[in-house]
Amino acid sequence: MRNMEQQPGLATALRRGTLEFCVLALLRGGERYGVELVRRLGAETALTTSEGTIYPMLSRLRRAGWVSTSWRESPAGPPRRYYALTHDGATALAHFRSEWVAFRAAVDRIVASEPS
Amino acid sequence: MTMNDELVAEYLAAVDRAAADIPPSRRQDLLADLREHIAAARAELDPETEAGIRTILDRLGDPAVIATAARLDLTPPPAPPVPQPIRPGAAAARRGPGIVGRILIAVVAAFVLFFVVCAVGLLAYRTAGGGPRTGPVTVVTDAHPPSRPPG
């Protein structure tokens, strides 16, 4: 019972500080428009609870200057907001990558190994 | 207002209520983002059906959960500092002389002012005190140039 209660909190804790770098990583290949970005992340159920929960984080990334946005006309429907990686965002992502690789390796060495 | 518009308006109002404790500017940001998302997703529906609208809103998720996410983002996790070896130095170099320079200018200005006041006072004293004593007056006049602010 206790474990069941802990699970959602654990997922939230793991996503915090990680998900935003997934957004930055999705922008490495070039700009993407908001809905496309949110749908791509929303499809990863291990990473997000729902599409709407991603927007507060996108707003924070905009304020931090790690992404820039520009409005474009769309072939159908309202103008679209496109997200692009900034220089600061790319630097932050590179830093995260090196930290993450070391972090993941260390956790795997201890958690994922068979008890000896 | 169509049925679909009403569904959307109800959903956004529910988010607004759930996020009532979030600072207005952030809440407006969130609502604008969601409104924009819904408008773009609606444009992709062909034809636009009530079921289609409900799917869009379902995928956005529970307003209470979105509000919780927005609340968590008010106190962001300590983001790793953007590591740019050149930057902190450059920033310090830009900021450091600003403060130090200002203090230095203030100190120099105070000294200059002090010497000018002393020189003027001495000059006035000598002029008033003794007419024939021209020697010291000359010294005082000589003391003037260094007391001028440099540059």
Coordinates of C-alpha atoms in Angstrom, one line a residue:
Chain A
M1 CA 0.0 0.0 0.0
R2 CA 2.8 2.3 0.9
N3 CA 4.6 1.5 -2.3
M4 CA 1.5 2.4 -4.3
E5 CA 1.4 5.8 -2.7
Q6 CA 5.1 6.4 -3.3
Q7 CA 5.0 5.7 -7.0
P8 CA 3.5 8.9 -8.4
G9 CA 5.8 11.0 -6.2
L10 CA 8.8 9.0 -7.4
A11 CA 7.9 9.6 -11.0
T12 CA 7.4 13.3 -10.4
A13 CA 10.8 13.5 -8.6
L14 CA 12.5 11.6 -11.4
R15 CA 11.0 13.8 -14.1
R16 CA 11.9 17.0 -12.4
G17 CA 15.1 18.3 -13.7
T18 CA 15.1 15.7 -16.5
L19 CA 12.1 16.4 -18.7
E20 CA 13.2 19.9 -19.6
F21 CA 16.4 18.5 -21.2
C22 CA 14.3 16.1 -23.2
V23 CA 12.5 19.2 -24.6
L24 CA 15.9 20.8 -25.4
A25 CA 17.1 17.5 -27.0
L26 CA 14.0 17.3 -29.2
L27 CA 14.9 20.7 -30.6
R28 CA 18.5 19.7 -31.6
G29 CA 17.3 18.8 -35.0
G30 CA 15.7 22.1 -35.6
E31 CA 12.7 24.1 -34.5
R32 CA 9.4 22.5 -33.7
Y33 CA 6.0 23.9 -33.2
G34 CA 4.4 23.8 -29.7
V35 CA 1.7 21.2 -30.3
E36 CA 4.1 18.9 -32.1
L37 CA 6.6 19.1 -29.2
V38 CA 4.0 18.5 -26.6
R39 CA 2.5 15.5 -28.5
R40 CA 5.9 13.9 -28.9
L41 CA 6.6 14.2 -25.2
G42 CA 3.1 13.3 -24.2
A43 CA 3.5 10.0 -26.0
E44 CA 6.2 9.1 -23.6
T45 CA 4.0 8.0 -20.7
A46 CA 7.1 7.4 -18.5
L47 CA 8.0 11.1 -18.9
T48 CA 4.7 12.9 -18.7
T49 CA 1.3 12.6 -17.0
S50 CA -0.6 14.5 -19.7
E51 CA 0.1 17.0 -22.5
G52 CA -1.1 20.0 -20.5
T53 CA 1.5 19.5 -17.8
I54 CA 4.3 20.2 -20.3
Y55 CA 3.2 23.8 -20.9
P56 CA 4.4 25.3 -17.5
M57 CA 7.8 23.8 -18.2
L58 CA 7.9 25.3 -21.8
S59 CA 7.0 28.6 -20.3
R60 CA 9.9 28.3 -17.8
L61 CA 12.3 27.4 -20.6
R62 CA 11.2 30.5 -22.5
R63 CA 11.8 32.7 -19.5
A64 CA 15.2 31.1 -18.9
G65 CA 16.2 31.9 -22.4
W66 CA 17.0 28.3 -23.2
V67 CA 14.5 28.3 -26.0
S68 CA 13.3 31.1 -28.3
T69 CA 9.9 31.2 -30.0
S70 CA 8.6 32.7 -33.1
W71 CA 5.1 32.9 -34.6
R72 CA 4.4 31.6 -38.1
E73 CA 1.4 31.4 -40.2
S74 CA 0.1 27.8 -40.6
P75 CA -1.3 26.3 -43.7
A76 CA -4.6 25.6 -41.8
G77 CA -5.8 27.2 -38.6
P78 CA -4.3 29.8 -36.3
P79 CA -0.6 31.0 -36.4
R80 CA 1.8 28.5 -34.7
R81 CA 4.4 29.2 -32.2
Y82 CA 7.7 27.6 -33.1
Y83 CA 10.3 26.7 -30.5
A84 CA 14.1 26.7 -31.2
L85 CA 17.1 25.9 -29.1
T86 CA 19.2 29.0 -28.1
H87 CA 22.9 29.0 -27.5
D88 CA 22.4 28.9 -23.8
G89 CA 19.9 26.0 -24.2
A90 CA 22.4 24.1 -26.2
T91 CA 25.1 24.7 -23.6
A92 CA 22.8 23.6 -20.8
L93 CA 21.9 20.5 -22.7
A94 CA 25.5 19.5 -23.3
H95 CA 26.2 20.0 -19.6
F96 CA 23.2 17.8 -18.7
R97 CA 24.2 15.1 -21.1
S98 CA 27.6 14.6 -19.5
E99 CA 26.1 14.7 -16.0
W100 CA 23.4 12.3 -17.0
V101 CA 25.6 9.7 -18.6
A102 CA 27.8 9.6 -15.4
F103 CA 24.7 9.6 -13.2
R104 CA 22.9 6.9 -15.0
A105 CA 26.0 4.7 -15.1
A106 CA 26.5 5.1 -11.4
V107 CA 22.9 4.2 -10.6
D108 CA 23.0 1.3 -12.9
R109 CA 26.2 -0.1 -11.4
I110 CA 24.5 -0.1 -8.0
V111 CA 20.8 -0.5 -8.5
A112 CA 20.6 -2.6 -11.7
S113 CA 23.3 -5.1 -10.7
E114 CA 22.6 -8.5 -9.1
P115 CA 23.4 -8.6 -5.4
S116 CA 26.8 -10.3 -4.9
Chain B
M1 CA -21.3 29.8 -28.9
T2 CA -21.3 26.2 -30.2
M3 CA -21.3 23.2 -28.0
N4 CA -17.6 22.6 -28.8
D5 CA -16.7 26.2 -27.9
E6 CA -18.5 25.7 -24.6
L7 CA -16.6 22.6 -23.8
V8 CA -13.3 24.4 -24.4
A9 CA -14.4 27.5 -22.4
E10 CA -15.5 25.2 -19.5
Y11 CA -12.1 23.4 -19.6
L12 CA -10.1 26.6 -19.6
A13 CA -12.3 28.0 -16.7
A14 CA -11.6 24.9 -14.8
V15 CA -7.8 25.3 -15.3
D16 CA -8.1 29.0 -14.3
R17 CA -9.9 28.0 -11.1
A18 CA -7.5 25.2 -10.2
A19 CA -4.6 27.5 -10.7
A20 CA -6.1 30.4 -8.8
D21 CA -3.2 30.5 -6.3
I22 CA -0.6 30.9 -9.1
P23 CA 0.6 34.4 -9.8
P24 CA -1.6 36.0 -12.4
S25 CA 1.1 36.5 -15.0
R26 CA 2.0 32.8 -14.9
R27 CA -1.6 31.7 -14.9
Q28 CA -2.3 33.9 -18.0
D29 CA 0.8 32.4 -19.7
L30 CA -0.5 28.9 -19.0
L31 CA -4.0 29.7 -20.2
A32 CA -2.7 31.3 -23.4
D33 CA -0.5 28.3 -24.1
L34 CA -3.5 25.9 -23.5
R35 CA -5.8 28.1 -25.6
E36 CA -3.3 28.1 -28.4
H37 CA -2.8 24.3 -28.2
I38 CA -6.5 23.7 -28.4
A39 CA -7.0 26.1 -31.3
A40 CA -4.2 24.4 -33.3
A41 CA -5.4 20.9 -32.5
R42 CA -9.0 21.9 -33.4
A43 CA -7.8 23.1 -36.8
E44 CA -6.5 19.6 -37.5
L45 CA -9.9 18.0 -36.8
D46 CA -11.7 17.3 -40.1
P47 CA -14.6 17.4 -39.5
E48 CA -14.6 18.9 -36.0
T49 CA -16.7 16.6 -33.8
E50 CA -17.5 16.8 -30.1
A51 CA -15.6 13.5 -29.6
G52 CA -12.6 15.1 -31.3
I53 CA -12.7 18.1 -28.9
R54 CA -13.1 15.8 -25.9
T55 CA -10.0 13.8 -27.0
I56 CA -8.0 17.0 -27.3
L57 CA -9.0 18.1 -23.8
D58 CA -8.5 14.6 -22.3
R59 CA -5.0 14.5 -23.7
L60 CA -4.3 17.9 -22.1
G61 CA -5.3 16.3 -18.9
D62 CA -7.0 17.0 -15.6
P63 CA -7.0 20.8 -14.8
A64 CA -6.0 20.0 -11.2
V65 CA -2.9 18.0 -12.4
I66 CA -1.9 20.8 -14.8
A67 CA -2.2 23.3 -11.9
T68 CA 0.0 21.1 -9.8
A69 CA 2.6 21.0 -12.5
A70 CA 2.4 24.8 -12.8
R71 CA 2.8 25.2 -9.1
L72 CA 5.9 22.9 -9.1
D73 CA 7.4 25.0 -11.9
L74 CA 7.2 28.1 -9.7
T75 CA 10.0 26.7 -7.6
P76 CA 12.1 25.1 -10.4
P77 CA 14.6 22.4 -9.6
P78 CA 18.0 23.9 -9.2
A79 CA 18.9 24.0 -12.8
P80 CA 22.5 23.1 -13.6
P81 CA 24.4 26.3 -14.1
V82 CA 25.1 27.0 -17.7
P83 CA 28.8 26.1 -17.7
Q84 CA 30.7 28.6 -19.7
P85 CA 34.3 28.9 -18.4
I86 CA 34.7 32.3 -20.1
R87 CA 31.4 33.7 -18.9
P88 CA 31.8 33.9 -15.1
G89 CA 35.2 35.5 -15.6
A90 CA 33.8 37.9 -18.1
A91 CA 30.8 38.7 -16.0
A92 CA 33.0 39.3 -12.9
A93 CA 35.3 41.4 -15.0
R94 CA 32.3 43.4 -16.2
R95 CA 30.8 43.7 -12.7
G96 CA 34.0 44.0 -10.6
P97 CA 35.5 47.2 -12.0
G98 CA 32.0 48.7 -11.9
I99 CA 31.8 48.6 -8.2
V100 CA 35.5 48.9 -7.4
G101 CA 35.8 51.7 -10.0
R102 CA 33.0 53.6 -8.5
I103 CA 34.5 53.4 -5.0
L104 CA 37.9 54.4 -6.3
I105 CA 36.4 57.5 -8.0
A106 CA 34.5 58.4 -4.8
V107 CA 37.7 58.1 -2.7
V108 CA 39.8 60.1 -5.2
A109 CA 37.0 62.7 -5.5
A110 CA 36.9 63.0 -1.6
F111 CA 40.7 63.5 -1.5
V112 CA 40.7 66.1 -4.3
L113 CA 37.9 67.9 -2.6
F114 CA 39.7 67.8 0.8
F115 CA 42.9 69.2 -0.7
V116 CA 41.1 71.9 -2.6
V117 CA 39.3 73.0 0.5
C118 CA 42.5 72.9 2.5
A119 CA 44.4 74.9 -0.1
V120 CA 41.6 77.5 -0.4
G121 CA 41.4 77.7 3.4
L122 CA 45.2 78.1 3.7
L123 CA 45.3 80.7 0.9
A124 CA 42.5 82.7 2.6
Y125 CA 44.2 82.4 5.9
R126 CA 47.6 83.6 4.6
T127 CA 46.1 86.4 2.5
A128 CA 44.1 87.6 5.5
G129 CA 47.0 87.0 8.0
G130 CA 50.1 88.7 6.6
G131 CA 50.6 90.8 3.4
P132 CA 54.3 90.6 3.1
R133 CA 54.6 86.9 3.5
T134 CA 54.4 86.1 -0.2
G135 CA 56.6 83.0 0.0
P136 CA 54.0 80.7 1.5
V137 CA 51.4 82.0 -0.9
T138 CA 53.5 80.9 -3.8
V139 CA 53.8 77.4 -2.2
V140 CA 50.1 77.2 -1.9
T141 CA 49.6 78.1 -5.5
D142 CA 52.1 75.5 -6.5
A143 CA 50.1 73.0 -4.5
H144 CA 47.1 73.6 -6.7
P145 CA 48.0 71.7 -9.9
P146 CA 48.4 68.2 -8.3
S147 CA 45.1 68.7 -6.5
R148 CA 43.2 69.0 -9.8
P149 CA 41.4 65.9 -10.8
P150 CA 43.6 63.9 -13.2
G151 CA 42.3 63.8 -16.7

